PDB file of C-alpha atoms in Angstrom:
ATOM      1  CA  MET A   1      -0.326   0.105   0.017  1.00 70.00           C
ATOM      2  CA  ALA A   2       1.550   3.709  -1.407  1.00 87.00           C
ATOM      3  CA  PHE A   3       1.561   6.227   1.122  1.00 93.00           C
ATOM      4  CA  THR A   4      -0.292   9.772  -0.824  1.00 92.00           C
ATOM      5  CA  GLY A   5      -1.116  11.631   2.061  1.00 91.00           C
ATOM      6  CA  THR A   6      -4.480  11.520   4.042  1.00 92.00           C
ATOM      7  CA  GLN A   7      -7.655  14.107   4.115  1.00 90.00           C
ATOM      8  CA  ASP A   8      -5.794  15.407   6.918  1.00 89.00           C
ATOM      9  CA  TYR A   9      -1.883  16.169   5.536  1.00 93.00           C
ATOM     10  CA  ILE A  10      -1.158  16.934   2.054  1.00 90.00           C
ATOM     11  CA  ALA A  11       1.674  15.701   1.031  1.00 92.00           C
ATOM     12  CA  THR A  12       3.894  16.602  -1.998  1.00 93.00           C
ATOM     13  CA  LYS A  13       5.014  14.197  -5.047  1.00 94.00           C
ATOM     14  CA  GLU A  14       8.712  14.358  -3.477  1.00 95.00           C
ATOM     15  CA  LEU A  15       7.291  13.788  -0.085  1.00 96.00           C
ATOM     16  CA  GLN A  16       5.178  10.390  -1.039  1.00 96.00           C
ATOM     17  CA  LEU A  17       8.471   8.733  -3.464  1.00 97.00           C
ATOM     18  CA  ALA A  18      10.729   9.614  -0.405  1.00 97.00           C
ATOM     19  CA  VAL A  19       8.451   7.877   2.142  1.00 97.00           C
ATOM     20  CA  ASN A  20       7.861   4.509  -0.506  1.00 97.00           C
ATOM     21  CA  ALA A  21      11.233   4.655  -1.512  1.00 97.00           C
ATOM     22  CA  ALA A  22      12.409   4.032   2.658  1.00 96.00           C
ATOM     23  CA  ILE A  23       9.417   1.999   2.309  1.00 96.00           C
ATOM     24  CA  THR A  24      10.692  -0.299  -0.057  1.00 95.00           C
ATOM     25  CA  LEU A  25      14.023  -0.524   0.708  1.00 95.00           C
ATOM     26  CA  GLU A  26      13.533  -1.207   4.467  1.00 94.00           C
ATOM     27  CA  LYS A  27      15.223   1.928   5.292  1.00 96.00           C
ATOM     28  CA  PRO A  28      14.647   4.703   8.084  1.00 97.00           C
ATOM     29  CA  LEU A  29      14.023   8.156   6.337  1.00 98.00           C
ATOM     30  CA  LEU A  30      15.455  10.269   7.357  1.00 97.00           C
ATOM     31  CA  VAL A  31      13.137  13.844   7.557  1.00 97.00           C
ATOM     32  CA  LYS A  32      14.755  17.557   7.770  1.00 95.00           C
ATOM     33  CA  GLY A  33      13.289  20.998   7.168  1.00 91.00           C
ATOM     34  CA  GLU A  34      12.038  23.591   9.026  1.00 88.00           C
ATOM     35  CA  PRO A  35      10.828  23.235  12.237  1.00 85.00           C
ATOM     36  CA  GLY A  36       6.713  23.616  11.846  1.00 84.00           C
ATOM     37  CA  THR A  37       6.625  22.572   8.435  1.00 88.00           C
ATOM     38  CA  GLY A  38       5.323  19.057   9.205  1.00 91.00           C
ATOM     39  CA  LYS A  39       7.641  16.408  10.106  1.00 94.00           C
ATOM     40  CA  THR A  40       6.127  14.685  13.096  1.00 94.00           C
ATOM     41  CA  MET A  41       2.829  15.020  11.538  1.00 95.00           C
ATOM     42  CA  LEU A  42       4.082  12.710   8.308  1.00 96.00           C
ATOM     43  CA  ALA A  43       4.640   9.848  11.379  1.00 97.00           C
ATOM     44  CA  GLU A  44       1.409  10.296  12.330  1.00 96.00           C
ATOM     45  CA  GLN A  45      -0.504  10.127   9.434  1.00 96.00           C
ATOM     46  CA  LEU A  46       1.733   7.223   7.868  1.00 96.00           C
ATOM     47  CA  ALA A  47       0.584   5.086  11.159  1.00 96.00           C
ATOM     48  CA  ALA A  48      -3.099   6.399  10.210  1.00 95.00           C
ATOM     49  CA  SER A  49      -3.136   5.349   6.265  1.00 95.00           C
ATOM     50  CA  LEU A  50      -1.944   2.314   7.136  1.00 94.00           C
ATOM     51  CA  GLY A  51      -3.478   1.493   9.860  1.00 94.00           C
ATOM     52  CA  THR A  52      -1.062   0.211  12.166  1.00 96.00           C
ATOM     53  CA  ASP A  53       0.208   1.470  15.611  1.00 96.00           C
ATOM     54  CA  LEU A  54       3.076   4.560  15.687  1.00 98.00           C
ATOM     55  CA  ILE A  55       6.077   4.649  18.750  1.00 98.00           C
ATOM     56  CA  GLN A  56       7.157   7.778  19.480  1.00 98.00           C
ATOM     57  CA  TRP A  57      10.677   8.298  20.834  1.00 97.00           C
ATOM     58  CA  HIS A  58      10.796  12.583  21.734  1.00 97.00           C
ATOM     59  CA  ILE A  59      14.914  12.982  21.964  1.00 96.00           C
ATOM     60  CA  LYS A  60      15.824  15.269  24.127  1.00 95.00           C
ATOM     61  CA  SER A  61      19.425  16.763  24.928  1.00 93.00           C
ATOM     62  CA  THR A  62      19.821  14.473  27.867  1.00 94.00           C
ATOM     63  CA  THR A  63      18.546  11.318  25.697  1.00 95.00           C
ATOM     64  CA  LYS A  64      20.970   8.272  25.655  1.00 95.00           C
ATOM     65  CA  ALA A  65      20.685   5.160  22.811  1.00 95.00           C
ATOM     66  CA  GLN A  66      20.416   2.865  25.415  1.00 95.00           C
ATOM     67  CA  GLN A  67      17.123   3.890  26.362  1.00 96.00           C
ATOM     68  CA  GLY A  68      15.646   3.167  22.888  1.00 96.00           C
ATOM     69  CA  LEU A  69      16.760  -0.060  23.664  1.00 97.00           C
ATOM     70  CA  TYR A  70      15.821  -1.067  27.588  1.00 96.00           C
ATOM     71  CA  GLU A  71      16.994   0.177  31.310  1.00 95.00           C
ATOM     72  CA  TYR A  72      17.977  -2.257  33.778  1.00 93.00           C
ATOM     73  CA  ASP A  73      16.457  -0.896  36.934  1.00 91.00           C
ATOM     74  CA  ALA A  74      18.858  -1.410  40.019  1.00 88.00           C
ATOM     75  CA  VAL A  75      17.371   0.569  42.335  1.00 90.00           C
ATOM     76  CA  SER A  76      13.728  -1.097  42.516  1.00 89.00           C
ATOM     77  CA  ARG A  77      15.427  -4.556  42.356  1.00 86.00           C
ATOM     78  CA  LEU A  78      18.092  -3.237  45.369  1.00 91.00           C
ATOM     79  CA  ARG A  79      14.852  -1.831  46.985  1.00 88.00           C
ATOM     80  CA  ASP A  80      12.569  -4.769  46.371  1.00 83.00           C
ATOM     81  CA  SER A  81      15.724  -6.914  47.625  1.00 86.00           C
ATOM     82  CA  GLN A  82      15.189  -5.157  51.103  1.00 84.00           C
ATOM     83  CA  LEU A  83      11.528  -5.843  51.252  1.00 85.00           C
ATOM     84  CA  GLY A  84      11.939  -9.245  50.290  1.00 81.00           C
ATOM     85  CA  ASP A  85       9.547  -9.311  47.355  1.00 81.00           C
ATOM     86  CA  GLU A  86      10.221 -12.618  45.342  1.00 80.00           C
ATOM     87  CA  LYS A  87      10.259 -11.320  41.589  1.00 82.00           C
ATOM     88  CA  VAL A  88      13.841 -10.018  43.202  1.00 85.00           C
ATOM     89  CA  HIS A  89      14.667 -13.613  42.085  1.00 86.00           C
ATOM     90  CA  ASP A  90      13.672 -12.910  38.922  1.00 85.00           C
ATOM     91  CA  ILE A  91      16.191 -10.123  36.946  1.00 89.00           C
ATOM     92  CA  LYS A  92      13.908 -10.116  33.793  1.00 90.00           C
ATOM     93  CA  ASN A  93      10.905  -8.031  35.982  1.00 91.00           C
ATOM     94  CA  TYR A  94      13.737  -5.158  35.941  1.00 92.00           C
ATOM     95  CA  ILE A  95      14.014  -4.279  32.461  1.00 94.00           C
ATOM     96  CA  VAL A  96      11.636  -2.021  30.808  1.00 95.00           C
ATOM     97  CA  GLN A  97      11.543  -2.221  27.171  1.00 96.00           C
ATOM     98  CA  GLY A  98      12.739   1.124  24.823  1.00 97.00           C
ATOM     99  CA  LYS A  99      11.160   2.589  21.826  1.00 97.00           C
ATOM    100  CA  LEU A 100      12.568  -0.051  20.153  1.00 97.00           C
ATOM    101  CA  TRP A 101      12.000  -3.159  21.731  1.00 97.00           C
ATOM    102  CA  GLN A 102       8.639  -2.489  21.312  1.00 97.00           C
ATOM    103  CA  ALA A 103       8.280  -1.645  17.444  1.00 97.00           C
ATOM    104  CA  PHE A 104      10.922  -4.797  17.161  1.00 97.00           C
ATOM    105  CA  THR A 105       8.151  -7.133  19.114  1.00 96.00           C
ATOM    106  CA  ALA A 106       4.972  -5.683  18.054  1.00 95.00           C
ATOM    107  CA  ASP A 107       2.463  -7.613  16.720  1.00 94.00           C
ATOM    108  CA  LYS A 108       2.100  -5.998  13.496  1.00 95.00           C
ATOM    109  CA  ARG A 109       4.182  -3.845  11.463  1.00 95.00           C
ATOM    110  CA  PRO A 110       4.434  -0.123  12.952  1.00 97.00           C
ATOM    111  CA  VAL A 111       5.940   3.120  12.552  1.00 97.00           C
ATOM    112  CA  LEU A 112       8.450   3.731  14.486  1.00 98.00           C
ATOM    113  CA  LEU A 113       9.273   7.667  15.234  1.00 98.00           C
ATOM    114  CA  ILE A 114      12.859   8.976  16.555  1.00 98.00           C
ATOM    115  CA  ASP A 115      11.906  12.352  16.936  1.00 97.00           C
ATOM    116  CA  GLU A 116      14.542  15.429  16.714  1.00 96.00           C
ATOM    117  CA  ILE A 117      17.013  13.136  16.828  1.00 96.00           C
ATOM    118  CA  ASP A 118      19.863  15.972  16.451  1.00 93.00           C
ATOM    119  CA  LYS A 119      18.894  17.331  20.073  1.00 94.00           C
ATOM    120  CA  ALA A 120      20.914  14.328  21.170  1.00 93.00           C
ATOM    121  CA  ASP A 121      24.454  14.227  21.808  1.00 91.00           C
ATOM    122  CA  ILE A 122      26.576  13.925  18.380  1.00 89.00           C
ATOM    123  CA  GLU A 123      27.582  10.271  19.557  1.00 92.00           C
ATOM    124  CA  PHE A 124      23.708   9.324  19.833  1.00 94.00           C
ATOM    125  CA  PRO A 125      23.221   8.438  16.244  1.00 94.00           C
ATOM    126  CA  ASN A 126      26.696   6.138  16.257  1.00 93.00           C
ATOM    127  CA  ASP A 127      25.529   4.350  19.318  1.00 94.00           C
ATOM    128  CA  LEU A 128      22.441   3.434  17.166  1.00 94.00           C
ATOM    129  CA  LEU A 129      23.657   2.353  13.785  1.00 93.00           C
ATOM    130  CA  LEU A 130      24.040  -1.562  14.607  1.00 92.00           C
ATOM    131  CA  GLU A 131      20.274  -1.773  16.003  1.00 94.00           C
ATOM    132  CA  LEU A 132      18.447  -0.100  13.525  1.00 93.00           C
ATOM    133  CA  ASP A 133      20.765  -1.674  10.477  1.00 92.00           C
ATOM    134  CA  LYS A 134      20.568  -5.140  11.813  1.00 93.00           C
ATOM    135  CA  MET A 135      17.061  -4.634  13.679  1.00 95.00           C
ATOM    136  CA  GLU A 136      18.321  -6.837  16.496  1.00 95.00           C
ATOM    137  CA  PHE A 137      20.247  -5.526  20.031  1.00 96.00           C
ATOM    138  CA  PHE A 138      21.465  -7.990  22.733  1.00 96.00           C
ATOM    139  CA  VAL A 139      20.726  -8.102  26.526  1.00 95.00           C
ATOM    140  CA  TYR A 140      23.006  -8.494  29.264  1.00 94.00           C
ATOM    141  CA  GLU A 141      21.495  -9.040  32.042  1.00 92.00           C
ATOM    142  CA  THR A 142      19.151 -11.668  30.680  1.00 93.00           C
ATOM    143  CA  GLN A 143      21.405 -12.659  27.825  1.00 93.00           C
ATOM    144  CA  GLU A 144      18.359 -12.561  25.359  1.00 94.00           C
ATOM    145  CA  LEU A 145      18.559 -11.834  21.825  1.00 96.00           C
ATOM    146  CA  VAL A 146      15.571  -9.132  20.688  1.00 96.00           C
ATOM    147  CA  LYS A 147      15.580  -9.308  16.940  1.00 96.00           C
ATOM    148  CA  ALA A 148      12.626  -7.525  14.880  1.00 95.00           C
ATOM    149  CA  THR A 149       9.545 -10.659  13.760  1.00 91.00           C
ATOM    150  CA  GLN A 150       9.408  -7.489  11.299  1.00 93.00           C
ATOM    151  CA  ARG A 151      11.256  -4.719  10.347  1.00 94.00           C
ATOM    152  CA  PRO A 152       9.181  -1.036  11.602  1.00 97.00           C
ATOM    153  CA  ILE A 153       8.851   1.820   9.441  1.00 97.00           C
ATOM    154  CA  VAL A 154      11.549   4.140  11.080  1.00 98.00           C
ATOM    155  CA  ILE A 155      10.921   7.982  10.600  1.00 98.00           C
ATOM    156  CA  ILE A 156      13.580  10.169  12.066  1.00 98.00           C
ATOM    157  CA  THR A 157      12.965  13.681  11.923  1.00 97.00           C
ATOM    158  CA  SER A 158      15.878  16.791  12.361  1.00 95.00           C
ATOM    159  CA  ASN A 159      15.796  20.633  12.363  1.00 90.00           C
ATOM    160  CA  ASN A 160      19.308  20.155  11.274  1.00 84.00           C
ATOM    161  CA  GLU A 161      20.799  21.488  15.126  1.00 81.00           C
ATOM    162  CA  LYS A 162      24.020  19.748  14.513  1.00 84.00           C
ATOM    163  CA  GLU A 163      25.136  17.447  11.542  1.00 89.00           C
ATOM    164  CA  LEU A 164      24.744  13.616  11.845  1.00 92.00           C
ATOM    165  CA  PRO A 165      27.716  11.468  11.320  1.00 92.00           C
ATOM    166  CA  ASP A 166      27.817  10.141   7.731  1.00 94.00           C
ATOM    167  CA  ALA A 167      27.736   6.360   8.683  1.00 93.00           C
ATOM    168  CA  PHE A 168      24.469   6.748  10.259  1.00 94.00           C
ATOM    169  CA  LEU A 169      23.630   9.332   7.289  1.00 94.00           C
ATOM    170  CA  ARG A 170      25.120   6.351   4.644  1.00 94.00           C
ATOM    171  CA  ARG A 171      22.172   4.142   6.049  1.00 94.00           C
ATOM    172  CA  CYS A 172      19.008   6.570   5.638  1.00 96.00           C
ATOM    173  CA  PHE A 173      17.062   7.801   2.592  1.00 97.00           C
ATOM    174  CA  PHE A 174      17.306  11.176   3.112  1.00 97.00           C
ATOM    175  CA  HIS A 175      14.060  13.918   2.043  1.00 97.00           C
ATOM    176  CA  TYR A 176      14.484  17.956   2.693  1.00 96.00           C
ATOM    177  CA  ILE A 177      10.934  18.846   3.278  1.00 94.00           C
ATOM    178  CA  GLN A 178      11.002  22.378   1.270  1.00 92.00           C
ATOM    179  CA  PHE A 179       8.500  25.202   2.537  1.00 92.00           C
ATOM    180  CA  PRO A 180       5.365  25.343   0.805  1.00 92.00           C
ATOM    181  CA  SER A 181       4.499  27.313  -1.912  1.00 92.00           C
ATOM    182  CA  ALA A 182       1.260  29.964  -1.252  1.00 93.00           C
ATOM    183  CA  ASP A 183      -0.605  27.377  -3.707  1.00 93.00           C
ATOM    184  CA  GLU A 184       0.665  24.360  -1.385  1.00 92.00           C
ATOM    185  CA  MET A 185      -0.232  26.069   1.783  1.00 94.00           C
ATOM    186  CA  ARG A 186      -3.508  27.321   0.099  1.00 95.00           C
ATOM    187  CA  SER A 187      -4.702  23.679   0.300  1.00 93.00           C
ATOM    188  CA  ILE A 188      -3.183  22.739   3.712  1.00 93.00           C
ATOM    189  CA  ILE A 189      -5.208  25.770   5.239  1.00 95.00           C
ATOM    190  CA  ASN A 190      -8.232  23.874   3.201  1.00 93.00           C
ATOM    191  CA  VAL A 191      -7.433  20.834   4.909  1.00 92.00           C
ATOM    192  CA  HIS A 192      -7.730  22.379   8.079  1.00 92.00           C
ATOM    193  CA  TYR A 193     -10.471  25.571   7.819  1.00 94.00           C
ATOM    194  CA  PRO A 194     -12.331  24.040   4.976  1.00 92.00           C
ATOM    195  CA  ASP A 195     -15.500  26.705   5.639  1.00 92.00           C
ATOM    196  CA  ILE A 196     -12.814  29.780   5.907  1.00 93.00           C
ATOM    197  CA  LYS A 197     -13.738  33.051   3.379  1.00 93.00           C
ATOM    198  CA  GLN A 198     -11.063  32.648   0.718  1.00 93.00           C
ATOM    199  CA  ARG A 199     -10.580  36.600   0.651  1.00 93.00           C
ATOM    200  CA  LEU A 200      -9.345  36.105   3.962  1.00 93.00           C
ATOM    201  CA  VAL A 201      -6.981  33.517   2.879  1.00 95.00           C
ATOM    202  CA  ASP A 202      -5.597  35.641   0.111  1.00 93.00           C
ATOM    203  CA  GLU A 203      -4.467  38.226   2.309  1.00 92.00           C
ATOM    204  CA  ALA A 204      -3.117  36.721   5.682  1.00 94.00           C
ATOM    205  CA  LEU A 205      -0.652  34.412   2.579  1.00 94.00           C
ATOM    206  CA  LYS A 206      -0.091  37.626   1.038  1.00 92.00           C
ATOM    207  CA  ALA A 207       0.732  39.466   4.876  1.00 90.00           C
ATOM    208  CA  PHE A 208       2.653  35.957   5.843  1.00 93.00           C
ATOM    209  CA  PHE A 209       4.903  35.702   2.848  1.00 93.00           C
ATOM    210  CA  ASP A 210       5.691  39.067   3.378  1.00 88.00           C
ATOM    211  CA  LEU A 211       6.471  38.431   6.888  1.00 89.00           C
ATOM    212  CA  ARG A 212       8.539  35.143   5.870  1.00 91.00           C
ATOM    213  CA  GLU A 213      10.746  37.661   3.629  1.00 89.00           C
ATOM    214  CA  VAL A 214      11.764  40.624   6.273  1.00 87.00           C
ATOM    215  CA  PRO A 215      15.592  40.414   6.532  1.00 88.00           C
ATOM    216  CA  GLY A 216      17.205  39.482   9.637  1.00 89.00           C
ATOM    217  CA  LEU A 217      14.709  37.251  11.080  1.00 89.00           C
ATOM    218  CA  LYS A 218      15.673  35.189  13.789  1.00 89.00           C
ATOM    219  CA  LYS A 219      13.054  32.653  13.451  1.00 89.00           C
ATOM    220  CA  LYS A 220      10.443  32.838  10.482  1.00 91.00           C
ATOM    221  CA  PRO A 221       7.187  31.521  11.273  1.00 92.00           C
ATOM    222  CA  SER A 222       6.371  28.179  10.323  1.00 92.00           C
ATOM    223  CA  THR A 223       3.541  26.826   8.792  1.00 92.00           C
ATOM    224  CA  SER A 224       2.086  25.927  12.259  1.00 91.00           C
ATOM    225  CA  GLU A 225       1.618  29.302  13.361  1.00 93.00           C
ATOM    226  CA  LEU A 226       0.324  30.452  10.317  1.00 95.00           C
ATOM    227  CA  LEU A 227      -2.425  28.042  11.061  1.00 94.00           C
ATOM    228  CA  ASP A 228      -2.583  29.386  14.622  1.00 95.00           C
ATOM    229  CA  TRP A 229      -2.787  32.691  13.270  1.00 95.00           C
ATOM    230  CA  LEU A 230      -5.897  31.771  10.690  1.00 95.00           C
ATOM    231  CA  LYS A 231      -7.552  30.521  13.724  1.00 95.00           C
ATOM    232  CA  LEU A 232      -7.385  33.447  15.612  1.00 95.00           C
ATOM    233  CA  LEU A 233      -8.199  35.650  12.628  1.00 94.00           C
ATOM    234  CA  VAL A 234     -11.730  33.635  12.256  1.00 93.00           C
ATOM    235  CA  ALA A 235     -12.164  33.596  16.669  1.00 93.00           C
ATOM    236  CA  GLU A 236     -11.210  37.753  16.473  1.00 91.00           C
ATOM    237  CA  ASP A 237     -13.430  37.853  13.268  1.00 90.00           C
ATOM    238  CA  ILE A 238     -11.140  39.859  11.814  1.00 89.00           C
ATOM    239  CA  PRO A 239     -12.125  41.264   8.312  1.00 88.00           C
ATOM    240  CA  ALA A 240      -9.798  40.746   5.460  1.00 86.00           C
ATOM    241  CA  GLU A 241      -9.405  44.488   4.460  1.00 85.00           C
ATOM    242  CA  THR A 242      -7.495  44.687   8.005  1.00 84.00           C
ATOM    243  CA  LEU A 243      -5.026  42.557   6.576  1.00 83.00           C
ATOM    244  CA  HIS A 244      -4.785  44.681   2.989  1.00 73.00           C
ATOM    245  CA  ASN A 245      -2.654  47.568   2.729  1.00 63.00           C
ATOM    246  CA  LYS A 246      -4.320  49.608   0.333  1.00 54.00           C
ATOM    247  CA  ASP A 247      -1.262  52.475   0.201  1.00 53.00           C
ATOM    248  CA  GLY A 248       1.284  49.294  -0.298  1.00 46.00           C
ATOM    249  CA  LYS A 249       3.025  50.149   2.863  1.00 50.00           C
ATOM    250  CA  THR A 250       4.410  47.875   5.427  1.00 55.00           C
ATOM    251  CA  SER A 251       1.803  47.884   8.323  1.00 66.00           C
ATOM    252  CA  ILE A 252       1.997  45.481  10.890  1.00 75.00           C
ATOM    253  CA  PRO A 253      -0.920  42.557  11.145  1.00 80.00           C
ATOM    254  CA  PRO A 254      -3.460  41.656  14.190  1.00 87.00           C
ATOM    255  CA  LEU A 255      -2.638  39.250  16.452  1.00 89.00           C
ATOM    256  CA  TYR A 256       1.283  39.311  15.226  1.00 86.00           C
ATOM    257  CA  GLY A 257       2.438  37.350  18.146  1.00 88.00           C
ATOM    258  CA  ALA A 258       0.914  34.370  16.803  1.00 91.00           C
ATOM    259  CA  LEU A 259       3.317  34.641  13.982  1.00 91.00           C
ATOM    260  CA  LEU A 260       7.094  36.261  15.924  1.00 90.00           C
ATOM    261  CA  LYS A 261       7.877  34.126  18.839  1.00 88.00           C
ATOM    262  CA  ASN A 262      10.991  36.286  20.040  1.00 89.00           C
ATOM    263  CA  GLU A 263      11.533  40.434  20.948  1.00 89.00           C
ATOM    264  CA  GLN A 264      14.443  40.273  18.068  1.00 89.00           C
ATOM    265  CA  ASP A 265      12.010  40.070  15.850  1.00 86.00           C
ATOM    266  CA  ILE A 266       9.456  42.074  17.098  1.00 86.00           C
ATOM    267  CA  HIS A 267      11.668  45.117  17.329  1.00 88.00           C
ATOM    268  CA  LEU A 268      13.125  44.341  14.127  1.00 86.00           C
ATOM    269  CA  PHE A 269      10.035  44.382  12.615  1.00 82.00           C
ATOM    270  CA  GLU A 270       8.086  47.382  14.110  1.00 81.00           C
ATOM    271  CA  LYS A 271      11.532  48.786  12.702  1.00 84.00           C
ATOM    272  CA  LEU A 272      11.362  48.657   9.724  1.00 79.00           C
ATOM    273  CA  VAL A 273       7.468  49.197   9.517  1.00 75.00           C
ATOM    274  CA  PHE A 274       7.967  53.006  11.032  1.00 73.00           C
ATOM    275  CA  MET A 275      11.295  53.552   8.612  1.00 77.00           C
ATOM    276  CA  ALA A 276       8.529  52.457   5.502  1.00 69.00           C
ATOM    277  CA  ARG A 277       5.803  54.918   7.059  1.00 65.00           C
ATOM    278  CA  ARG A 278       8.223  57.725   6.858  1.00 64.00           C
TER     279      ARG A 278
END
């Protein structure tokens, strides 16, 4: 069954090809792109379209690769031994399965999301090379080999905060999600807000892409922020005319706090608007 997107997720032809190629090759799909371009949602919608489970492993700066395999809870075992609990004699009671273990032993081929892998230590991807390649690992405490009954579909996302090792990249199929064009963005908006007035969409898109073109922005507004902004415009019943600049000069859009997320960008934008009005 080929992935073609869902009614809730607009996937470009290039993205569809990348997903289906990774599934055919049985390799992890490494997805990069600006924050807010739907990388995480891709895994969610892929699982929904295939009618299978989604196992999510959200990576933090403190996450270790071993946690994705399993963890041995020695503290609980020590406490139980002091209390005289009988289960202390079976070490398996203190082995906590990680997300990869869950994916390897799932009854139905799942989608495994390793989200924002670039947040972890630089050695993190290298520590998973064998496990993602061979789809197996060894549990030393129980002398058990955990091997995937069927290879999970692995989606790995990155915001490009740090470079990933070549050896890791070699094992992945890569796709970069380009920022949507105005027409693609219109399709995305229509999926989320099918009853929205098109005049409001026209003016909002113009204001949004004009804002993204402002030089020097620390963080450009993303797709998810545009959707939040439109939701507010509809909720507050802001007319499309409010977003239209009849004099052709730059103006501050209403509720711009949904689009600009730090004080430097707000000050920069306000300064450019002031200069344009002079």
